[in-house]
């Protein structure tokens, strides 16, 4: 059964003549025909995603998605599900009958999830995550271990979520009032049964913050420079992202030859804000040049040095999107997502008018906002020279409690208190308070790993600190809220860490990760290789001087010994850089 709605979301009237709209069993539905072929495509959006979760329940939305699709089994049908920060999407392409069957099956699965598959699907998600690798660390440093920062973390909930938790999530988030359907057809197909429980349209999660000041920078992996900025959603901001991407490509690849990939992207975050991201890759020997070129490009745009031709090219690229004959069908996902998030809906004519109205002054303003809000990730080298502040590496306070000396490093101490835990290092403390603990993983051997809402983490390993007895572990357990606890499986004996030789280096790991790393192995390797390099270099100097004083110098020998010295010098430099990164 379908019911015509004349004002779904208030702004859909702007799409009259392009996209039709109605409601199917209470779900707002947009549809427009795609020319040619017997297949149609449909997508069912729900306004729930990773940013709605907590770190302790991370993965629950993805788990519901997998369970809802299980009944479909093996099929030649082109279908899938996707869980993003602020939404979940079930989409399918096939004949009308296949699309109807798919949508009906998804909704039936959401109404009654196959809980006998729960543990199997958890394991599948963990396997999927292992193959996917780590995500971007920029969200973690901007938002912390909550809201939009959760995309930087593993899905911890796949270890401990219960059937009741998963059912409740499905019944309160995957509702007809929290959904939007779109179909590339000139009508709503017959036979749809999208019966879902009633609910409410959930607003996008409120963003959190772990950055006290911007622009800021963090150190990341070799080989890439990345930037993120949060901007008010606007046509000018979307155009600026294209201008920035083109400028980076021209400066870093075409002119500098430093990068292979250099690009920028504009992606809606919620109804009012979007995330601008930019990226450039770099070979290790060209990383400094890429960092400098990247910052210079952004600084040029920030200073307003933007050519009219840059604006015209970006505007023309966007305007071409309206030239496709099936624009209504192509734009369905975008309009459906705007309706889901509560963003304003513009007709093609309104959007074109905004595009034509964008000026160089508008781009200059967006460039300044991008700079002011930027979080830049660089390989090794900082960018404080450009006015970027280092993102906080350590906490501002320590808890009071019992002190437990590290068995590996004389300058590192674990403190277990009534309000939280702290790790003290020569460079500063790392603290997680119990009342601000996003998640604590537990192991049967007594290990605990606490992560605060700000993203700072402290690992409590009884084998690595003096006097961490079962009663001290019990004190930690008593302080952490039960909803933040994630029980992990036992570790094999070889996986339980053992203390290495003590040192006084004061090494401490990245506070937004597992704290407590030491640098002595890197220092030892640096001394060993560095000493050999120094001796060999001295030998090279002596041979060069000796041959230079000879009446018939054998310069080929001089060249050979210096060539042999080069790998030792390069290795020494790499070890020094690795040790310094370890310390920071």
PDB file of C-alpha atoms in Angstrom, residues 168-273:
ATOM      1  CA  UNK A 168      17.108  -3.350  20.885  1.00  0.00           C
ATOM      2  CA  UNK A 169      19.376  -1.456  18.480  1.00  0.00           C
ATOM      3  CA  UNK A 170      17.497  -2.834  15.481  1.00  0.00           C
ATOM      4  CA  UNK A 171      14.037  -2.145  16.905  1.00  0.00           C
ATOM      5  CA  UNK A 172      14.829   1.442  17.941  1.00  0.00           C
ATOM      6  CA  UNK A 173      17.043   2.590  15.057  1.00  0.00           C
ATOM      7  CA  UNK A 174      15.889   0.616  12.034  1.00  0.00           C
ATOM      8  CA  UNK A 175      12.352   1.963  12.069  1.00  0.00           C
ATOM      9  CA  UNK A 176      10.008   3.278   9.400  1.00  0.00           C
ATOM     10  CA  UNK A 177      10.250   6.795  10.830  1.00  0.00           C
ATOM     11  CA  UNK A 178      14.041   6.715  10.594  1.00  0.00           C
ATOM     12  CA  UNK A 179      14.253   5.602   6.956  1.00  0.00           C
ATOM     13  CA  UNK A 180      14.092   6.869   3.369  1.00  0.00           C
ATOM     14  CA  UNK A 181      13.641   4.686   0.271  1.00  0.00           C
ATOM     15  CA  UNK A 182      14.633   5.541  -3.311  1.00  0.00           C
ATOM     16  CA  UNK A 183      13.915   3.618  -6.515  1.00  0.00           C
ATOM     17  CA  UNK A 184      14.965   4.221 -10.133  1.00  0.00           C
ATOM     18  CA  UNK A 185      11.524   3.565 -11.582  1.00  0.00           C
ATOM     19  CA  UNK A 186       8.566   5.549 -12.867  1.00  0.00           C
ATOM     20  CA  UNK A 187       6.392   4.009 -10.161  1.00  0.00           C
ATOM     21  CA  UNK A 188       6.591   2.220  -6.847  1.00  0.00           C
ATOM     22  CA  UNK A 189       6.644  -1.539  -7.578  1.00  0.00           C
ATOM     23  CA  UNK A 190       3.729  -3.644  -6.416  1.00  0.00           C
ATOM     24  CA  UNK A 191       4.166  -6.201  -3.668  1.00  0.00           C
ATOM     25  CA  UNK A 192       6.424  -4.255  -1.331  1.00  0.00           C
ATOM     26  CA  UNK A 193       6.142  -5.223   2.351  1.00  0.00           C
ATOM     27  CA  UNK A 194       8.357  -2.795   4.238  1.00  0.00           C
ATOM     28  CA  UNK A 195       6.650  -3.234   7.573  1.00  0.00           C
ATOM     29  CA  UNK A 196       8.932  -1.923  10.314  1.00  0.00           C
ATOM     30  CA  UNK A 197       8.320  -0.773  13.885  1.00  0.00           C
ATOM     31  CA  UNK A 198       7.378   2.833  14.514  1.00  0.00           C
ATOM     32  CA  UNK A 199      10.062   5.135  15.868  1.00  0.00           C
ATOM     33  CA  UNK A 200      11.399   8.659  15.518  1.00  0.00           C
ATOM     34  CA  UNK A 201      13.668  10.374  13.015  1.00  0.00           C
ATOM     35  CA  UNK A 202      16.987  10.558  14.836  1.00  0.00           C
ATOM     36  CA  UNK A 203      19.107  13.667  14.295  1.00  0.00           C
ATOM     37  CA  UNK A 204      22.702  13.144  13.276  1.00  0.00           C
ATOM     38  CA  UNK A 205      25.028  12.634  16.266  1.00  0.00           C
ATOM     39  CA  UNK A 206      26.349  15.777  17.892  1.00  0.00           C
ATOM     40  CA  UNK A 207      30.075  16.114  17.170  1.00  0.00           C
ATOM     41  CA  UNK A 208      32.586  15.847  20.005  1.00  0.00           C
ATOM     42  CA  UNK A 209      35.997  17.487  20.136  1.00  0.00           C
ATOM     43  CA  UNK A 210      39.465  16.346  21.149  1.00  0.00           C
ATOM     44  CA  UNK A 211      41.284  19.315  19.604  1.00  0.00           C
ATOM     45  CA  UNK A 212      41.660  22.342  21.901  1.00  0.00           C
ATOM     46  CA  UNK A 213      43.088  24.477  19.103  1.00  0.00           C
ATOM     47  CA  UNK A 214      43.331  24.489  15.315  1.00  0.00           C
ATOM     48  CA  UNK A 215      45.056  24.539  12.920  1.00  0.00           C
ATOM     49  CA  UNK A 216      46.831  21.518  14.348  1.00  0.00           C
ATOM     50  CA  UNK A 217      49.039  18.688  13.146  1.00  0.00           C
ATOM     51  CA  UNK A 218      49.781  15.093  14.037  1.00  0.00           C
ATOM     52  CA  UNK A 219      52.569  12.797  12.925  1.00  0.00           C
ATOM     53  CA  UNK A 220      51.542   9.839  10.812  1.00  0.00           C
ATOM     54  CA  UNK A 221      52.950   7.085   8.663  1.00  0.00           C
ATOM     55  CA  UNK A 222      55.547   7.571   6.003  1.00  0.00           C
ATOM     56  CA  UNK A 223      54.364   8.052   2.467  1.00  0.00           C
ATOM     57  CA  UNK A 224      51.357  10.328   2.861  1.00  0.00           C
ATOM     58  CA  UNK A 225      50.218  13.792   3.851  1.00  0.00           C
ATOM     59  CA  UNK A 226      46.544  14.207   4.727  1.00  0.00           C
ATOM     60  CA  UNK A 227      44.327  17.057   5.867  1.00  0.00           C
ATOM     61  CA  UNK A 228      40.802  17.335   7.201  1.00  0.00           C
ATOM     62  CA  UNK A 229      38.657  20.377   7.929  1.00  0.00           C
ATOM     63  CA  UNK A 230      35.037  20.700   9.017  1.00  0.00           C
ATOM     64  CA  UNK A 231      33.140  23.375   7.092  1.00  0.00           C
ATOM     65  CA  UNK A 232      29.548  24.626   6.973  1.00  0.00           C
ATOM     66  CA  UNK A 233      27.807  22.885   4.081  1.00  0.00           C
ATOM     67  CA  UNK A 234      27.598  25.235   1.103  1.00  0.00           C
ATOM     68  CA  UNK A 235      27.942  25.280  -2.649  1.00  0.00           C
ATOM     69  CA  UNK A 236      31.039  27.456  -2.281  1.00  0.00           C
ATOM     70  CA  UNK A 237      32.680  24.875   0.015  1.00  0.00           C
ATOM     71  CA  UNK A 238      32.008  22.088  -2.477  1.00  0.00           C
ATOM     72  CA  UNK A 239      33.518  24.172  -5.288  1.00  0.00           C
ATOM     73  CA  UNK A 240      36.533  25.017  -3.138  1.00  0.00           C
ATOM     74  CA  UNK A 241      37.237  21.314  -2.543  1.00  0.00           C
ATOM     75  CA  UNK A 242      37.535  20.848  -6.299  1.00  0.00           C
ATOM     76  CA  UNK A 243      39.758  23.930  -6.615  1.00  0.00           C
ATOM     77  CA  UNK A 244      42.008  22.631  -3.827  1.00  0.00           C
ATOM     78  CA  UNK A 245      42.261  19.172  -5.388  1.00  0.00           C
ATOM     79  CA  UNK A 246      43.230  20.629  -8.769  1.00  0.00           C
ATOM     80  CA  UNK A 247      45.766  22.978  -7.172  1.00  0.00           C
ATOM     81  CA  UNK A 248      47.436  20.163  -5.230  1.00  0.00           C
ATOM     82  CA  UNK A 249      47.606  17.989  -8.340  1.00  0.00           C
ATOM     83  CA  UNK A 250      49.154  20.777 -10.388  1.00  0.00           C
ATOM     84  CA  UNK A 251      51.640  21.888  -7.726  1.00  0.00           C
ATOM     85  CA  UNK A 252      52.713  18.503  -6.341  1.00  0.00           C
ATOM     86  CA  UNK A 253      52.524  16.259  -9.389  1.00  0.00           C
ATOM     87  CA  UNK A 254      52.619  18.240 -12.596  1.00  0.00           C
ATOM     88  CA  UNK A 255      55.041  20.966 -11.529  1.00  0.00           C
ATOM     89  CA  UNK A 256      56.921  19.547  -8.552  1.00  0.00           C
ATOM     90  CA  UNK A 257      56.910  15.884  -9.510  1.00  0.00           C
ATOM     91  CA  UNK A 258      56.749  15.023  -5.791  1.00  0.00           C
ATOM     92  CA  UNK A 259      53.469  13.062  -5.716  1.00  0.00           C
ATOM     93  CA  UNK A 260      51.597  10.575  -7.847  1.00  0.00           C
ATOM     94  CA  UNK A 261      48.210  11.139  -6.183  1.00  0.00           C
ATOM     95  CA  UNK A 262      47.097  14.537  -4.959  1.00  0.00           C
ATOM     96  CA  UNK A 263      43.383  15.165  -4.466  1.00  0.00           C
ATOM     97  CA  UNK A 264      40.641  16.644  -2.296  1.00  0.00           C
ATOM     98  CA  UNK A 265      37.105  15.589  -1.421  1.00  0.00           C
ATOM     99  CA  UNK A 266      33.974  17.200   0.032  1.00  0.00           C
ATOM    100  CA  UNK A 267      31.653  14.874   1.962  1.00  0.00           C
ATOM    101  CA  UNK A 268      28.510  15.785   3.971  1.00  0.00           C
ATOM    102  CA  UNK A 269      28.825  14.944   7.667  1.00  0.00           C
ATOM    103  CA  UNK A 270      25.338  15.924   8.828  1.00  0.00           C
ATOM    104  CA  UNK A 271      22.630  18.443   7.933  1.00  0.00           C
ATOM    105  CA  UNK A 272      24.790  21.502   8.512  1.00  0.00           C
ATOM    106  CA  UNK A 273      28.444  20.536   8.165  1.00  0.00           C
TER     107      UNK A 273
END
